[in-house]
Amino acid sequence: MSDTASPGEFDVVVVGGGPGGSTAAALVAMAGHRVLLLEREHFPRYQIGESLLPSTVHGIGRLLGVDGALREAGFMRKRGGTFRWGTAPEPWTFSFADSPGLGESMGYAYQVERTRFDALLLDHARQVGARVREGCTVRRILRADGRVHGLIYRTPDGSEAEVRARYVMDASGNTGRLHTAAGGERVYSPFFRNIAVFGYFENGHRLPAPNQGNILCAAFDAGWFWYIPLSDRLTSVGAVVHRDHADQVQGDPEKALSKLIGQCALVRDYLADARRVTEGTYGAVRVRKDYSYCNTRFWAPGVALVGDAACFIDPVFSSGVHLATYSAMLAARSVNSVLSTGLAERRAFDEFEARYRREYTVFHDFLAAFYAMQASKDTYFWQARKVAGGQASAVASFVNLVGGLASGDRALTDAGQITGRLGTAARVLDESVHCYQADPAGDPWDESPMLGETFAQSDLLAEQGAVGDSFAETAPQFPGGLVATADGLHWAEPDQRAGAGQTGRAEQGR
């Protein structure tokens, strides 16, 4: 990174040092640009969301150059997911290896302790040239002539500092307030308005080999549990309940978690010989609102929203870190292309928004159908099914959002279209699981087109990470859209992709 500019001037300022912020900062720095990353806490620090997808491990990880470090970190290997859900009486499993592009060699991800995983990514951003300042809280955005051009932040000693930049990338998460700089509004999903209560246990049981590292999800009347093996001894356990059951999470979180565990036989049995961790980083029982939402705008001149700053979806399929790092890659390509190749800003960032919005939409639509599989009319899953299947008015305001209509991406045109899609998806999923015979070697979703669509971009990123040195795309993902260059760091017009975007690699470490 060049130090020729004044201390308060950078090409890009990234707010937030989690996986999204660290990935964005690293990928922009790797293209030779001056990057400042501001993080309000001091790492290592606690964070929820420990379960990864193959895209982050094999795709983003290789693009960043941390795939080797992830292998050496000793994180628990995750082959897929195991579910006690829907009409199947016994747990059933899907495997990442069933994806034709992944196979056994890449058909895995990791369960990670975020204290270590996030620190690894933040340290890497430093190593490739990003300037990282911890203990810094952003106070306000600087704007002039309709464009964001920097921000004011509070330093660790309590003083205020100003930094100017061509772009601000907001990766401050779901509790940040900088997302308002992009304009628009934050719209909450009518399907997923949940509350999670969670803690950590030692010596919980494990699934039979070779799936002992799988995430286990178990539905019960009030919601569902996650059971994530972080190591041979440590397990993250959390209950996600709908707001209609919020009274069960009131008062003492520890008592609430214990009571909910008692309502879910599978999780109760897995924890029969376990002890809850009561000291240190994992000693608290925490409560979090997991209200899924999506902003009506993901960018404005001079600012882009990354990860949870733009949108958040129910975590049942461990999509959080995937969406954060995937959106960071898309946003970094847009910034790099404007700064390095002179690509028009709107052209570059419309590509970012269209791709990220579609990825969110696919997960949202699939999960709405997935929740509809629960058969009991007494559960909130049944309520989700009613909304998805016949109450167009309940989703009409959300259709414009998840369809990307604000940016011109008319993937969805009306509420009837989305409810039709969800109804079809629910039938496919229900039929797949309903006819499933409990066979540990089987996969009830082998023929499910919805599962393939949901993980399409995750699998594609992982495949690209395995085939060599090229992330080049042969065709745009949208009519008239852009393609990724071979280095994975830029966009190009489809007829200009050959050789495009290579300058940044050569300029690393300027």
Coordinates of C-alpha atoms in Angstrom, one line a residue:
M1 CA 0.0 0.0 0.0
S2 CA 1.3 3.4 -0.9
D3 CA 1.9 6.0 1.9
T4 CA 2.2 8.9 -0.4
A5 CA -1.2 10.3 0.5
S6 CA -1.8 12.3 3.6
P7 CA -2.6 10.3 6.7
G8 CA -6.3 11.1 6.5
E9 CA -6.8 10.1 2.9
F10 CA -7.5 6.6 1.5
D11 CA -9.0 5.1 -1.5
V12 CA -11.4 3.0 0.6
V13 CA -12.5 3.0 4.3
V14 CA -14.0 -0.3 5.5
V15 CA -16.1 -0.1 8.7
G16 CA -16.1 -3.4 10.6
G17 CA -13.5 -6.1 10.9
G18 CA -15.7 -9.2 10.8
P19 CA -15.5 -11.7 7.8
G20 CA -17.2 -9.2 5.5
G21 CA -15.1 -6.3 6.4
S22 CA -11.8 -8.2 6.5
T23 CA -12.5 -9.8 3.1
A24 CA -13.5 -6.5 1.5
A25 CA -10.4 -4.7 2.9
A26 CA -8.0 -7.5 1.8
L27 CA -9.4 -7.8 -1.8
V28 CA -9.2 -4.1 -2.4
A29 CA -5.7 -3.9 -0.9
M30 CA -4.6 -6.8 -3.0
A31 CA -5.6 -4.7 -6.1
G32 CA -3.1 -2.1 -5.0
H33 CA -5.4 0.5 -3.4
R34 CA -5.0 2.3 -0.1
V35 CA -7.4 0.8 2.5
L36 CA -8.2 1.7 6.0
L37 CA -10.3 -0.7 8.2
L38 CA -11.9 0.6 11.3
E39 CA -13.1 -1.8 14.0
R40 CA -14.7 -0.7 17.2
E41 CA -13.6 -3.7 19.3
H42 CA -10.2 -5.2 19.9
F43 CA -9.6 -8.7 18.5
P44 CA -10.0 -11.5 19.4
R45 CA -13.6 -10.9 20.3
Y46 CA -16.7 -13.1 20.6
Q47 CA -19.1 -13.4 17.7
I48 CA -22.0 -15.8 16.9
G49 CA -22.3 -17.7 13.7
E50 CA -19.8 -20.5 13.7
S51 CA -20.8 -22.7 10.8
L52 CA -19.4 -22.1 7.3
L53 CA -20.2 -23.2 3.8
P54 CA -17.7 -24.5 1.2
S55 CA -17.8 -21.2 -0.7
T56 CA -16.0 -19.4 2.1
V57 CA -13.5 -22.2 2.6
H58 CA -12.6 -23.2 -0.9
G59 CA -13.6 -20.1 -2.9
I60 CA -13.2 -16.9 -1.0
G61 CA -10.4 -18.6 1.1
R62 CA -8.3 -19.3 -2.0
L63 CA -9.0 -15.9 -3.5
L64 CA -7.8 -14.3 -0.4
G65 CA -4.9 -16.8 0.0
V66 CA -6.0 -18.1 3.4
D67 CA -7.1 -21.5 2.4
G68 CA -3.9 -23.0 3.7
A69 CA -4.2 -21.2 7.0
L70 CA -7.7 -22.5 7.4
R71 CA -6.6 -26.0 6.9
E72 CA -3.8 -25.6 9.5
A73 CA -6.1 -24.0 12.1
G74 CA -7.5 -27.3 13.1
F75 CA -11.2 -26.3 12.8
M76 CA -13.8 -29.0 13.0
R77 CA -14.6 -30.4 9.5
K78 CA -18.2 -30.2 8.5
R79 CA -19.4 -32.5 5.7
G80 CA -22.9 -31.2 5.5
G81 CA -26.0 -30.8 7.7
T82 CA -28.2 -33.3 9.6
F83 CA -31.8 -32.4 10.3
R84 CA -34.7 -33.7 12.4
W85 CA -37.3 -31.7 10.5
G86 CA -40.5 -32.0 8.6
T87 CA -42.3 -35.4 8.3
A88 CA -39.3 -37.6 8.6
P89 CA -39.4 -39.4 12.0
E90 CA -35.6 -39.8 12.1
P91 CA -32.7 -37.3 11.4
W92 CA -31.7 -37.1 7.8
T93 CA -28.5 -35.7 6.2
F94 CA -27.4 -33.8 3.2
S95 CA -23.8 -33.8 2.1
F96 CA -21.8 -31.1 0.3
A97 CA -20.0 -33.9 -1.5
D98 CA -23.2 -34.6 -3.4
S99 CA -22.6 -31.5 -5.4
P100 CA -21.0 -32.6 -8.8
G101 CA -18.6 -29.7 -8.7
L102 CA -17.3 -30.4 -5.2
G103 CA -17.1 -34.1 -4.7
E104 CA -15.3 -35.7 -1.8
S105 CA -12.2 -33.6 -2.2
M106 CA -14.0 -30.3 -1.5
G107 CA -17.3 -31.5 -0.1
Y108 CA -16.7 -30.0 3.3
A109 CA -16.6 -26.7 5.2
Y110 CA -15.6 -26.0 8.8
Q111 CA -17.3 -25.3 12.2
V112 CA -15.2 -22.4 13.5
E113 CA -14.7 -20.5 16.7
R114 CA -15.2 -17.0 15.5
T115 CA -12.7 -15.5 17.9
R116 CA -10.0 -17.4 16.0
F117 CA -11.5 -17.3 12.5
D118 CA -12.2 -13.6 12.5
A119 CA -8.8 -12.8 13.9
L120 CA -7.2 -14.9 11.1
L121 CA -9.0 -12.9 8.4
L122 CA -8.3 -9.6 10.0
D123 CA -4.6 -10.4 10.4
H124 CA -4.5 -11.4 6.7
A125 CA -6.0 -8.1 5.7
R126 CA -3.1 -6.4 7.5
Q127 CA -0.6 -8.7 5.8
V128 CA -1.8 -7.8 2.3
G129 CA -1.6 -4.1 2.9
A130 CA -4.8 -2.8 4.6
R131 CA -4.3 -0.4 7.5
V132 CA -6.2 -1.7 10.5
R133 CA -7.2 0.4 13.5
E134 CA -9.0 -1.3 16.3
G135 CA -10.9 0.3 19.1
C136 CA -12.3 3.0 16.7
T137 CA -16.0 3.8 16.6
V138 CA -17.5 5.6 13.6
R139 CA -19.4 8.7 14.6
R140 CA -20.8 10.1 11.3
I141 CA -20.6 10.0 7.5
L142 CA -19.1 12.9 5.5
R143 CA -21.2 13.8 2.5
A144 CA -21.0 16.5 -0.1
D145 CA -22.7 17.1 -3.5
G146 CA -24.8 13.9 -3.0
R147 CA -21.8 11.7 -2.4
V148 CA -20.2 10.0 0.6
H149 CA -16.5 11.0 0.8
G150 CA -15.4 9.9 4.2
L151 CA -16.3 9.8 7.9
I152 CA -15.5 10.9 11.4
Y153 CA -14.5 8.3 13.9
R154 CA -13.5 8.2 17.6
T155 CA -10.0 6.9 18.4
P156 CA -9.1 4.7 21.3
D157 CA -8.0 7.7 23.3
G158 CA -11.4 9.4 22.9
S159 CA -10.4 12.0 20.3
E160 CA -12.1 12.4 17.0
A161 CA -10.4 11.9 13.6
E162 CA -11.5 12.5 10.1
V163 CA -10.7 10.3 7.1
R164 CA -11.5 11.0 3.5
A165 CA -11.9 8.3 0.9
R166 CA -13.2 7.6 -2.5
Y167 CA -15.5 4.9 -1.0
V168 CA -16.8 3.8 2.4
M169 CA -17.7 0.1 2.7
D170 CA -20.1 -0.5 5.6
A171 CA -19.5 -4.0 7.1
S172 CA -20.6 -3.0 10.6
G173 CA -23.2 -5.7 10.9
N174 CA -26.9 -5.8 11.8
T175 CA -26.6 -3.3 14.7
G176 CA -24.8 -0.6 12.8
R177 CA -26.4 2.6 11.6
L178 CA -24.3 3.5 8.7
H179 CA -26.6 1.6 6.3
T180 CA -28.8 4.7 6.2
A181 CA -26.1 6.4 4.1
A182 CA -27.1 4.3 1.2
G183 CA -30.6 5.7 1.3
G184 CA -33.8 3.6 1.1
E185 CA -35.1 1.7 4.1
R186 CA -34.7 -1.5 6.0
V187 CA -37.7 -3.9 5.4
Y188 CA -38.3 -6.8 7.7
S189 CA -39.4 -10.2 6.4
P190 CA -42.9 -11.3 7.4
F191 CA -41.7 -14.9 7.4
F192 CA -38.8 -14.8 9.8
R193 CA -39.1 -12.8 13.0
N194 CA -37.3 -14.9 15.5
I195 CA -35.5 -14.8 18.8
A196 CA -32.5 -16.9 19.6
V197 CA -31.3 -18.0 23.0
F198 CA -28.0 -19.9 23.1
G199 CA -25.0 -21.1 25.1
Y200 CA -22.1 -23.5 25.0
F201 CA -21.7 -27.0 26.4
E202 CA -18.8 -29.4 27.0
N203 CA -18.9 -33.2 26.3
G204 CA -22.1 -33.2 24.3
H205 CA -22.7 -36.3 22.2
R206 CA -21.7 -36.4 18.5
L207 CA -23.3 -37.8 15.4
P208 CA -21.9 -41.1 14.1
A209 CA -18.8 -40.9 12.0
P210 CA -18.1 -39.6 9.4
N211 CA -20.7 -36.9 10.1
Q212 CA -19.6 -36.0 13.6
G213 CA -18.7 -32.5 12.5
N214 CA -22.1 -31.8 10.9
I215 CA -24.4 -29.1 12.1
L216 CA -27.5 -30.7 13.6
C217 CA -30.8 -28.8 13.4
A218 CA -33.9 -30.1 15.2
A219 CA -37.4 -28.7 15.0
F220 CA -39.7 -28.7 17.9
D221 CA -43.1 -27.0 18.6
A222 CA -41.8 -23.6 19.4
G223 CA -39.1 -23.4 16.8
W224 CA -35.8 -25.2 16.1
F225 CA -32.4 -25.9 17.7
W226 CA -28.9 -25.6 16.3
Y227 CA -26.3 -28.0 17.6
I228 CA -22.8 -27.1 16.3
P229 CA -19.7 -29.1 17.3
L230 CA -16.9 -26.6 17.5
S231 CA -14.3 -29.2 18.7
D232 CA -14.3 -32.6 20.2
R233 CA -15.4 -31.2 23.5
L234 CA -17.2 -27.8 22.8
T235 CA -20.7 -27.4 21.3
S236 CA -22.7 -24.3 20.5
V237 CA -26.4 -24.9 21.3
G238 CA -29.2 -22.4 20.5
A239 CA -32.9 -22.4 20.3
V240 CA -34.6 -20.2 17.6
V241 CA -38.2 -19.4 18.5
H242 CA -40.8 -17.2 16.7
R243 CA -41.8 -14.0 18.3
D244 CA -45.2 -15.6 19.1
H245 CA -43.3 -17.7 21.6
A246 CA -41.2 -14.8 22.9
D247 CA -42.6 -15.3 26.4
Q248 CA -40.5 -18.5 26.7
V249 CA -37.3 -16.4 26.4
Q250 CA -38.3 -13.8 28.9
G251 CA -36.5 -13.4 32.2
D252 CA -33.5 -15.5 33.0
P253 CA -31.8 -16.6 29.7
E254 CA -30.2 -19.7 31.4
K255 CA -33.5 -20.9 32.7
A256 CA -35.1 -20.2 29.3
L257 CA -32.5 -22.2 27.4
S258 CA -32.8 -25.1 29.8
K259 CA -36.5 -25.2 29.5
L260 CA -36.4 -25.1 25.7
I261 CA -33.9 -28.0 25.7
G262 CA -36.3 -30.0 27.7
Q263 CA -38.9 -29.5 24.9
C264 CA -36.7 -31.0 22.2
A265 CA -36.0 -34.7 22.8
L266 CA -33.1 -35.0 20.4
V267 CA -31.1 -32.1 21.7
R268 CA -32.0 -33.1 25.3
D269 CA -30.6 -36.6 24.7
Y270 CA -27.4 -35.2 23.0
L271 CA -26.8 -33.1 26.1
A272 CA -27.6 -35.8 28.6
D273 CA -23.9 -36.1 29.7
A274 CA -22.9 -32.5 28.9
R275 CA -22.1 -29.5 31.2
R276 CA -22.8 -25.9 30.2
V277 CA -19.7 -23.7 30.1
T278 CA -20.1 -21.0 32.7
E279 CA -16.8 -19.1 32.6
G280 CA -14.7 -17.2 30.0
T281 CA -15.7 -16.3 26.5
Y282 CA -18.4 -19.0 26.2
G283 CA -19.7 -18.6 29.8
A284 CA -22.8 -16.5 29.1
V285 CA -26.2 -17.6 27.8
R286 CA -27.1 -14.9 25.3
V287 CA -30.3 -13.7 23.6
R288 CA -30.4 -12.2 20.1
K289 CA -33.2 -11.1 17.8
D290 CA -32.8 -12.8 14.4
Y291 CA -35.3 -10.6 12.5
S292 CA -34.6 -11.2 8.9
Y293 CA -34.5 -8.0 6.8
C294 CA -33.2 -6.5 3.6
N295 CA -32.5 -2.9 2.6
T296 CA -34.1 -1.4 -0.4
R297 CA -30.7 0.0 -1.5
F298 CA -27.3 -1.7 -1.2
W299 CA -25.2 1.3 -2.4
A300 CA -25.2 5.0 -3.2
P301 CA -22.4 7.2 -4.6
G302 CA -19.4 6.6 -2.5
V303 CA -20.8 3.9 -0.2
A304 CA -21.6 0.2 -0.4
L305 CA -23.3 -2.1 2.2
V306 CA -21.6 -5.5 2.9
G307 CA -23.0 -8.5 4.7
D308 CA -25.5 -7.9 7.5
A309 CA -25.4 -4.1 6.9
A310 CA -27.4 -4.8 3.7
C311 CA -29.5 -7.9 4.6
F312 CA -29.8 -10.7 7.1
I313 CA -31.6 -14.1 6.7
D314 CA -32.6 -16.8 9.2
P315 CA -29.4 -18.9 10.0
V316 CA -30.8 -22.4 9.7
F317 CA -28.6 -23.1 6.6
S318 CA -25.5 -21.4 8.0
S319 CA -25.6 -18.7 5.3
G320 CA -24.3 -15.8 7.4
V321 CA -20.6 -15.9 6.7
H322 CA -21.2 -17.0 3.1
L323 CA -23.4 -13.9 2.4
A324 CA -20.9 -11.7 4.2
T325 CA -17.8 -12.8 2.3
Y326 CA -19.6 -13.2 -1.0
S327 CA -21.0 -9.7 -0.8
A328 CA -17.6 -8.4 0.2
M329 CA -16.1 -10.0 -2.9
L330 CA -18.7 -8.5 -5.1
A331 CA -18.3 -5.0 -3.6
A332 CA -14.5 -5.3 -3.8
R333 CA -14.7 -6.1 -7.5
S334 CA -16.9 -3.0 -8.0
V335 CA -14.6 -0.7 -6.1
N336 CA -11.5 -2.1 -7.8
S337 CA -13.0 -1.8 -11.3
V338 CA -14.0 1.8 -10.8
L339 CA -10.6 2.8 -9.3
S340 CA -8.4 0.7 -11.6
T341 CA -10.1 0.4 -14.9
G342 CA -12.4 3.4 -15.0
L343 CA -15.6 1.3 -15.2
A344 CA -18.7 3.4 -14.7
E345 CA -19.7 3.5 -11.0
R346 CA -23.3 2.7 -11.6
R347 CA -22.4 -0.2 -14.0
A348 CA -20.1 -1.7 -11.4
F349 CA -22.3 -1.3 -8.4
D350 CA -25.5 -2.4 -10.1
E351 CA -23.7 -5.7 -10.8
F352 CA -22.8 -5.9 -7.1
E353 CA -26.4 -5.2 -5.9
A354 CA -28.1 -7.5 -8.5
R355 CA -25.9 -10.5 -7.6
Y356 CA -26.1 -10.0 -3.8
R357 CA -29.8 -9.3 -3.8
R358 CA -30.5 -12.4 -5.9
E359 CA -28.4 -14.5 -3.5
Y360 CA -30.3 -13.2 -0.5
T361 CA -33.6 -13.8 -2.4
V362 CA -32.8 -17.5 -3.1
F363 CA -32.1 -18.2 0.5
H364 CA -35.2 -16.3 1.6
D365 CA -37.5 -18.2 -0.8
F366 CA -36.0 -21.5 -0.1
L367 CA -36.2 -21.1 3.7
A368 CA -39.8 -20.0 3.5
A369 CA -40.6 -23.3 1.8
F370 CA -38.4 -25.2 4.1
Y371 CA -40.2 -23.9 7.2
A372 CA -43.5 -24.8 5.5
M373 CA -42.5 -28.5 5.8
Q374 CA -43.4 -28.7 9.5
A375 CA -46.7 -30.6 9.7
S376 CA -48.1 -29.5 13.0
K377 CA -50.7 -26.7 12.8
D378 CA -49.8 -25.6 16.3
T379 CA -46.3 -24.4 15.3
Y380 CA -45.2 -21.2 13.7
F381 CA -43.9 -23.1 10.8
W382 CA -47.5 -23.8 9.8
Q383 CA -48.2 -20.0 10.0
A384 CA -45.3 -19.4 7.6
R385 CA -46.8 -22.0 5.3
K386 CA -50.1 -20.1 5.3
V387 CA -48.4 -16.9 4.5
A388 CA -46.3 -18.4 1.7
G389 CA -49.2 -20.3 0.2
G390 CA -52.1 -17.9 0.0
Q391 CA -51.8 -14.5 1.6
A392 CA -50.4 -12.4 -1.2
S393 CA -51.0 -9.2 0.7
A394 CA -48.7 -10.3 3.5
V395 CA -45.7 -10.5 1.2
A396 CA -46.6 -7.8 -1.4
S397 CA -44.4 -5.1 0.2
F398 CA -41.5 -7.5 0.5
V399 CA -41.7 -8.7 -3.2
N400 CA -40.3 -5.5 -4.5
L401 CA -37.4 -5.8 -2.1
V402 CA -36.4 -9.4 -2.6
G403 CA -37.0 -9.1 -6.3
G404 CA -34.5 -6.3 -6.6
L405 CA -37.0 -4.0 -8.3
A406 CA -35.4 -0.9 -6.8
S407 CA -32.3 -1.6 -8.9
G408 CA -34.1 -2.7 -12.0
D409 CA -33.6 -6.4 -11.5
R410 CA -37.1 -7.8 -12.1
A411 CA -36.5 -11.3 -10.9
L412 CA -39.9 -11.2 -9.3
T413 CA -42.9 -9.2 -10.6
D414 CA -45.7 -9.7 -8.2
A415 CA -46.8 -11.4 -5.0
G416 CA -48.6 -14.1 -6.9
Q417 CA -45.3 -15.1 -8.5
I418 CA -43.4 -15.5 -5.3
T419 CA -46.2 -17.3 -3.5
G420 CA -46.5 -19.7 -6.5
R421 CA -42.8 -20.4 -6.3
L422 CA -42.9 -21.0 -2.6
G423 CA -45.9 -23.3 -2.9
T424 CA -44.1 -25.3 -5.6
A425 CA -40.9 -25.4 -3.5
A426 CA -42.8 -26.5 -0.4
R427 CA -44.4 -29.4 -2.3
V428 CA -41.0 -30.5 -3.7
L429 CA -39.4 -30.5 -0.3
D430 CA -42.3 -32.1 1.5
E431 CA -42.5 -34.9 -1.1
S432 CA -38.7 -35.4 -0.9
V433 CA -38.7 -35.8 2.9
H434 CA -42.1 -37.5 3.2
C435 CA -41.0 -40.4 1.1
Y436 CA -37.6 -40.6 2.8
Q437 CA -36.7 -43.9 4.6
A438 CA -34.3 -43.3 7.4
D439 CA -31.1 -44.5 5.8
P440 CA -27.8 -43.0 7.1
A441 CA -26.2 -43.3 3.7
G442 CA -29.1 -41.6 1.8
D443 CA -29.9 -38.1 1.0
P444 CA -33.6 -37.1 0.8
W445 CA -32.8 -34.1 -1.3
D446 CA -30.8 -35.7 -4.1
E447 CA -33.6 -34.8 -6.5
S448 CA -34.5 -31.4 -5.0
P449 CA -34.0 -28.6 -7.5
M450 CA -34.5 -26.0 -4.8
L451 CA -31.5 -27.2 -2.8
G452 CA -29.3 -27.0 -5.8
E453 CA -30.4 -23.5 -6.6
T454 CA -30.0 -22.4 -3.0
F455 CA -26.3 -23.5 -2.9
A456 CA -25.5 -22.7 -6.5
Q457 CA -23.3 -19.6 -5.9
S458 CA -21.7 -21.2 -2.9
D459 CA -20.8 -24.3 -4.9
L460 CA -19.6 -22.2 -7.8
L461 CA -17.2 -20.2 -5.7
A462 CA -15.9 -23.4 -4.2
E463 CA -15.4 -25.0 -7.6
Q464 CA -13.6 -21.9 -8.9
G465 CA -11.3 -22.1 -6.0
A466 CA -10.3 -25.7 -6.9
V467 CA -9.8 -25.5 -10.7
G468 CA -6.6 -23.4 -10.7
D469 CA -5.7 -19.8 -10.9
S470 CA -8.7 -18.4 -12.8
F471 CA -11.9 -17.0 -11.5
A472 CA -12.9 -15.8 -15.0
E473 CA -16.5 -16.1 -16.0
T474 CA -17.5 -17.0 -19.5
A475 CA -20.9 -15.3 -19.5
P476 CA -22.7 -12.7 -17.4
Q477 CA -25.2 -13.9 -14.8
F478 CA -27.7 -11.4 -15.9
P479 CA -28.6 -10.2 -19.4
G480 CA -26.3 -7.3 -20.2
G481 CA -24.3 -7.9 -17.1
L482 CA -20.6 -8.0 -16.3
V483 CA -18.3 -10.9 -15.8
A484 CA -15.5 -11.6 -13.3
T485 CA -11.9 -11.3 -14.5
A486 CA -9.4 -14.1 -14.1
D487 CA -7.9 -12.6 -11.0
G488 CA -11.3 -12.5 -9.3
L489 CA -10.8 -8.9 -8.2
H490 CA -12.5 -7.0 -11.0
W491 CA -15.5 -6.8 -13.3
A492 CA -15.2 -6.6 -17.1
E493 CA -17.5 -6.4 -20.1
P494 CA -18.0 -9.9 -21.5
D495 CA -16.0 -9.2 -24.6
Q496 CA -13.2 -7.5 -22.7
R497 CA -12.5 -10.1 -20.0
A498 CA -9.3 -11.6 -21.5
G499 CA -6.4 -10.1 -19.6
A500 CA -8.5 -7.6 -17.7
G501 CA -7.9 -6.9 -14.1
Q502 CA -4.4 -8.2 -13.9
T503 CA -2.7 -5.0 -13.0
G504 CA -3.8 -5.1 -9.4
R505 CA -2.0 -8.4 -8.7
A506 CA 1.2 -7.0 -9.8
E507 CA 0.8 -3.9 -7.6
Q508 CA 0.3 -5.8 -4.4
G509 CA 2.5 -4.4 -1.6
R510 CA 3.2 -1.0 -3.3

